[in-house]
Coordinates of C-alpha atoms in Angstrom, one line a residue:
M1 CA 78.9 131.3 52.6
I2 CA 78.9 132.6 56.1
Y3 CA 75.2 131.7 56.4
E4 CA 75.8 128.2 55.2
S5 CA 78.8 127.8 57.7
L6 CA 76.6 128.9 60.6
T7 CA 73.8 126.6 59.6
K8 CA 76.2 123.6 59.4
S9 CA 77.6 124.5 62.8
K10 CA 74.1 124.6 64.4
K11 CA 73.3 121.2 62.9
R12 CA 76.5 119.7 64.5
R13 CA 75.7 120.9 68.0
P14 CA 72.9 118.4 68.8
F15 CA 75.1 115.6 67.4
L16 CA 78.1 116.7 69.5
L17 CA 75.9 117.1 72.6
I18 CA 74.6 113.6 72.1
I19 CA 78.1 112.2 71.8
F20 CA 79.2 114.1 74.9
L21 CA 76.2 112.8 77.0
F22 CA 76.8 109.3 75.7
L23 CA 80.5 109.4 76.8
T24 CA 79.7 111.0 80.1
T25 CA 77.1 108.3 80.8
F26 CA 79.4 105.6 79.7
L27 CA 82.4 106.8 81.8
T28 CA 80.1 107.2 84.8
F29 CA 78.8 103.7 84.4
K30 CA 82.4 102.4 84.2
T31 CA 83.5 104.2 87.3
F32 CA 80.6 102.7 89.3
K33 CA 81.1 99.2 87.8
K34 CA 82.1 96.7 90.4
V35 CA 85.7 95.4 90.5
N36 CA 86.3 91.7 91.2
P37 CA 89.6 89.9 91.9
Q38 CA 89.9 88.7 88.3
D39 CA 90.0 92.4 87.3
I40 CA 93.4 92.8 89.1
S41 CA 96.6 92.9 86.9
I42 CA 100.0 92.6 88.6
F43 CA 103.2 94.0 87.0
G44 CA 106.8 94.0 88.1
S45 CA 106.9 90.7 89.9
E46 CA 105.7 87.2 89.0
F47 CA 106.2 86.1 92.7
F48 CA 103.0 87.6 94.0
S49 CA 99.5 86.3 93.2
I50 CA 96.1 88.0 93.2
N51 CA 95.4 86.1 96.4
D52 CA 98.4 87.7 98.1
I53 CA 97.0 91.1 97.2
V54 CA 93.5 90.3 98.5
T55 CA 94.8 88.7 101.7
N56 CA 97.2 91.4 102.6
S57 CA 95.0 94.4 102.0
S58 CA 91.5 95.7 103.1
L59 CA 90.3 95.6 99.5
N60 CA 86.8 94.1 99.4
F61 CA 85.3 92.6 96.3
P62 CA 83.1 93.2 94.5
T63 CA 83.3 97.0 95.0
P64 CA 82.7 99.9 92.7
L65 CA 85.9 101.0 91.0
I66 CA 85.4 104.6 92.2
F67 CA 85.3 103.5 95.9
V68 CA 88.6 101.7 95.8
K69 CA 91.0 103.4 98.3
S70 CA 94.1 103.0 96.2
K71 CA 96.5 105.0 98.5
Y72 CA 95.4 103.2 101.6
A73 CA 95.8 99.8 99.8
E74 CA 99.4 100.8 98.7
K75 CA 100.4 101.5 102.3
E76 CA 98.9 98.1 103.5
L77 CA 100.6 96.1 100.7
K78 CA 104.0 97.8 101.1
K79 CA 104.0 97.0 104.8
N80 CA 102.4 93.5 104.8
L81 CA 104.3 92.2 101.7
S82 CA 107.7 93.8 102.6
L83 CA 107.8 95.7 99.3
K84 CA 110.1 98.5 98.3
N85 CA 107.3 100.2 96.5
V86 CA 103.8 99.5 95.2
S87 CA 101.3 101.5 93.1
V88 CA 97.6 100.7 92.9
N89 CA 95.9 102.4 89.9
R90 CA 92.3 102.4 89.0
Q91 CA 91.7 101.9 85.2
L92 CA 88.7 102.3 82.9
F93 CA 90.5 100.8 79.8
P94 CA 91.1 98.0 80.4
F95 CA 88.8 98.0 83.3
G96 CA 90.2 97.0 86.7
L97 CA 93.1 97.6 89.1
K98 CA 96.7 97.8 87.8
I99 CA 99.2 97.0 90.5
L100 CA 102.9 97.8 90.0
I101 CA 105.2 96.1 92.4
K102 CA 108.9 96.7 93.2
T103 CA 110.3 94.0 95.5
R104 CA 113.2 94.2 98.0
T105 CA 116.4 92.3 97.3
P106 CA 117.6 90.2 100.3
I107 CA 121.3 90.4 101.2
A108 CA 121.2 88.7 104.7
Y109 CA 119.2 86.2 106.6
G110 CA 117.1 87.7 109.4
E111 CA 115.2 86.9 112.6
Q112 CA 113.0 89.1 114.7
I113 CA 110.9 88.5 117.8
L114 CA 107.3 89.7 117.3
K115 CA 104.8 89.4 120.2
G116 CA 107.0 86.8 121.7
K117 CA 107.2 84.7 118.5
K118 CA 110.3 84.3 116.4
I119 CA 109.8 85.4 112.8
T120 CA 112.3 84.3 110.1
G121 CA 113.1 86.2 106.9
F122 CA 115.7 88.3 105.2
I123 CA 117.1 91.8 105.3
D124 CA 117.7 94.1 102.3
K125 CA 120.5 96.7 101.9
D126 CA 118.4 99.4 103.6
G127 CA 117.9 97.3 106.7
F128 CA 114.3 96.4 106.1
F129 CA 112.9 93.0 107.2
I130 CA 111.4 90.8 104.5
N131 CA 109.1 88.1 105.7
E132 CA 110.4 84.7 104.5
Q133 CA 107.1 84.0 102.9
Y134 CA 107.5 87.0 100.5
A135 CA 111.2 86.8 99.8
D136 CA 112.8 86.2 96.4
N137 CA 114.2 82.7 96.9
D138 CA 116.6 83.0 94.0
N139 CA 118.5 85.9 95.6
S140 CA 118.3 84.4 99.1
K141 CA 120.4 81.4 98.1
K142 CA 123.4 83.6 97.5
I143 CA 123.7 85.2 100.9
S144 CA 125.6 84.2 104.0
S145 CA 125.3 87.0 106.6
K146 CA 122.8 86.5 109.4
V147 CA 121.0 89.1 111.5
F148 CA 119.5 88.3 114.9
G149 CA 117.2 90.5 116.9
W150 CA 116.0 92.7 114.1
N151 CA 114.0 95.7 115.2
E152 CA 112.7 98.7 113.2
N153 CA 114.8 101.0 115.6
F154 CA 118.0 99.3 114.5
R155 CA 117.3 99.5 110.7
E156 CA 119.6 102.5 109.9
T157 CA 122.5 101.1 111.9
L158 CA 122.0 97.7 110.3
S159 CA 122.0 99.3 106.8
K160 CA 125.3 101.0 107.4
I161 CA 126.9 97.7 108.6
L162 CA 125.6 95.6 105.7
N163 CA 126.7 98.2 103.1
S164 CA 130.1 98.7 104.7
Q165 CA 131.1 95.3 103.4
N166 CA 131.2 96.7 99.9
N167 CA 133.6 99.5 100.8
I168 CA 136.0 97.9 103.4
D169 CA 137.7 94.6 103.6
V170 CA 135.4 92.9 106.1
E171 CA 132.8 90.1 106.0
F172 CA 130.3 90.0 108.8
L173 CA 128.9 86.5 109.4
T174 CA 126.5 87.5 112.1
I175 CA 125.0 90.8 113.3
N176 CA 123.3 90.4 116.7
F177 CA 121.1 92.9 118.5
S178 CA 120.2 92.1 122.1
P179 CA 116.7 93.2 123.3
N180 CA 118.3 96.3 124.8
G181 CA 120.1 97.2 121.6
F182 CA 123.6 96.0 122.5
L183 CA 125.3 95.2 119.2
T184 CA 127.7 92.3 118.6
L185 CA 129.3 91.4 115.3
E186 CA 131.0 88.2 114.2
E187 CA 133.6 89.0 111.5
K188 CA 135.1 86.2 109.4
S189 CA 138.7 86.8 110.5
L190 CA 138.4 89.1 113.6
K191 CA 135.9 86.8 115.3
T192 CA 133.7 88.6 118.0
I193 CA 133.4 92.4 118.0
F194 CA 131.5 94.2 120.7
L195 CA 130.1 97.6 119.6
G196 CA 127.6 98.4 122.4
V197 CA 124.4 100.5 122.3
N198 CA 125.4 103.8 120.7
P199 CA 124.3 104.0 117.0
K200 CA 125.8 107.4 116.6
I201 CA 129.3 106.1 116.5
I202 CA 128.7 103.1 114.2
E203 CA 130.6 104.7 111.2
T204 CA 133.6 105.4 113.4
Q205 CA 133.5 101.8 114.7
L206 CA 133.3 100.3 111.2
Q207 CA 136.3 102.3 110.1
I208 CA 138.3 101.1 113.1
I209 CA 137.4 97.5 112.4
S210 CA 138.7 98.0 108.8
D211 CA 141.9 99.6 110.1
I212 CA 142.5 96.9 112.8
K213 CA 142.0 94.1 110.2
T214 CA 144.5 95.7 107.9
Q215 CA 147.1 96.0 110.6
I216 CA 146.6 92.6 112.1
K217 CA 146.8 90.9 108.6
E218 CA 150.1 92.6 108.0
N219 CA 151.4 91.1 111.3
N220 CA 150.0 87.6 110.7
I221 CA 148.2 87.4 114.0
L222 CA 144.6 87.0 112.9
E223 CA 144.4 83.4 114.2
K224 CA 145.2 84.7 117.7
I225 CA 142.3 87.0 118.0
D226 CA 139.6 86.1 120.6
N227 CA 137.5 89.3 120.6
I228 CA 137.6 93.0 120.0
D229 CA 135.8 95.6 122.2
L230 CA 135.0 98.8 120.5
T231 CA 132.2 100.0 122.8
D232 CA 134.6 102.9 123.4
P233 CA 136.2 103.7 120.0
S234 CA 138.8 105.9 121.6
N235 CA 140.1 102.9 123.6
P236 CA 139.9 99.8 121.4
K237 CA 140.6 96.6 123.3
I238 CA 141.8 93.4 121.6
K239 CA 141.8 90.1 123.5
V240 CA 144.1 87.4 122.1
F241 CA 144.3 83.7 123.0
K242 CA 146.9 83.0 125.6
P243 CA 149.1 79.9 124.9

């Protein structure tokens, strides 16, 4: 019995070796097979096309699958298409590139100056700028806040301002950054609010805005407010219209 078992095992080895060599050759052929644009599959968003992927990345077609720089393409697409996240995966079955996209949700209109040119778009809750060309138009119809002078350096401050509207009783109509970073808000009831250039005190300033609005509403003098100066939070200044 042992002899017969060993004999059968020896007979299987050449067969298994042939299968192994066949699979290895097949997989090697697949990895060196050239990818074309029609081999791209996009998931997570119906908004973007294959042309958007090709135009906004350094992917060259046709190119062997094994030579596709997926991580580099992810960085390019995330930046150029204003995406929250993107994953580029090389696949053998089915053959091609599988691209998973996660878009940003706009919550405010936005403008920035880039190389002397005004660029219009939208801002998400994290303060990122979304080029108008790549924004979800369904969501953009529901927003009213406007951001002027967007800059990457102001992103964290902007995020705190936009998200504060969910926690305190304020509604900022405009958020304006001057070229030197001086921040001015326009609140629906409090009108113009000067905050200055110090991003480290923005949370304190936002809390003071909430407190001021509560106190002024209780005294029914909202309509008399001209502007509020909070550049020095320890010394708030409220200017009212004089009759």
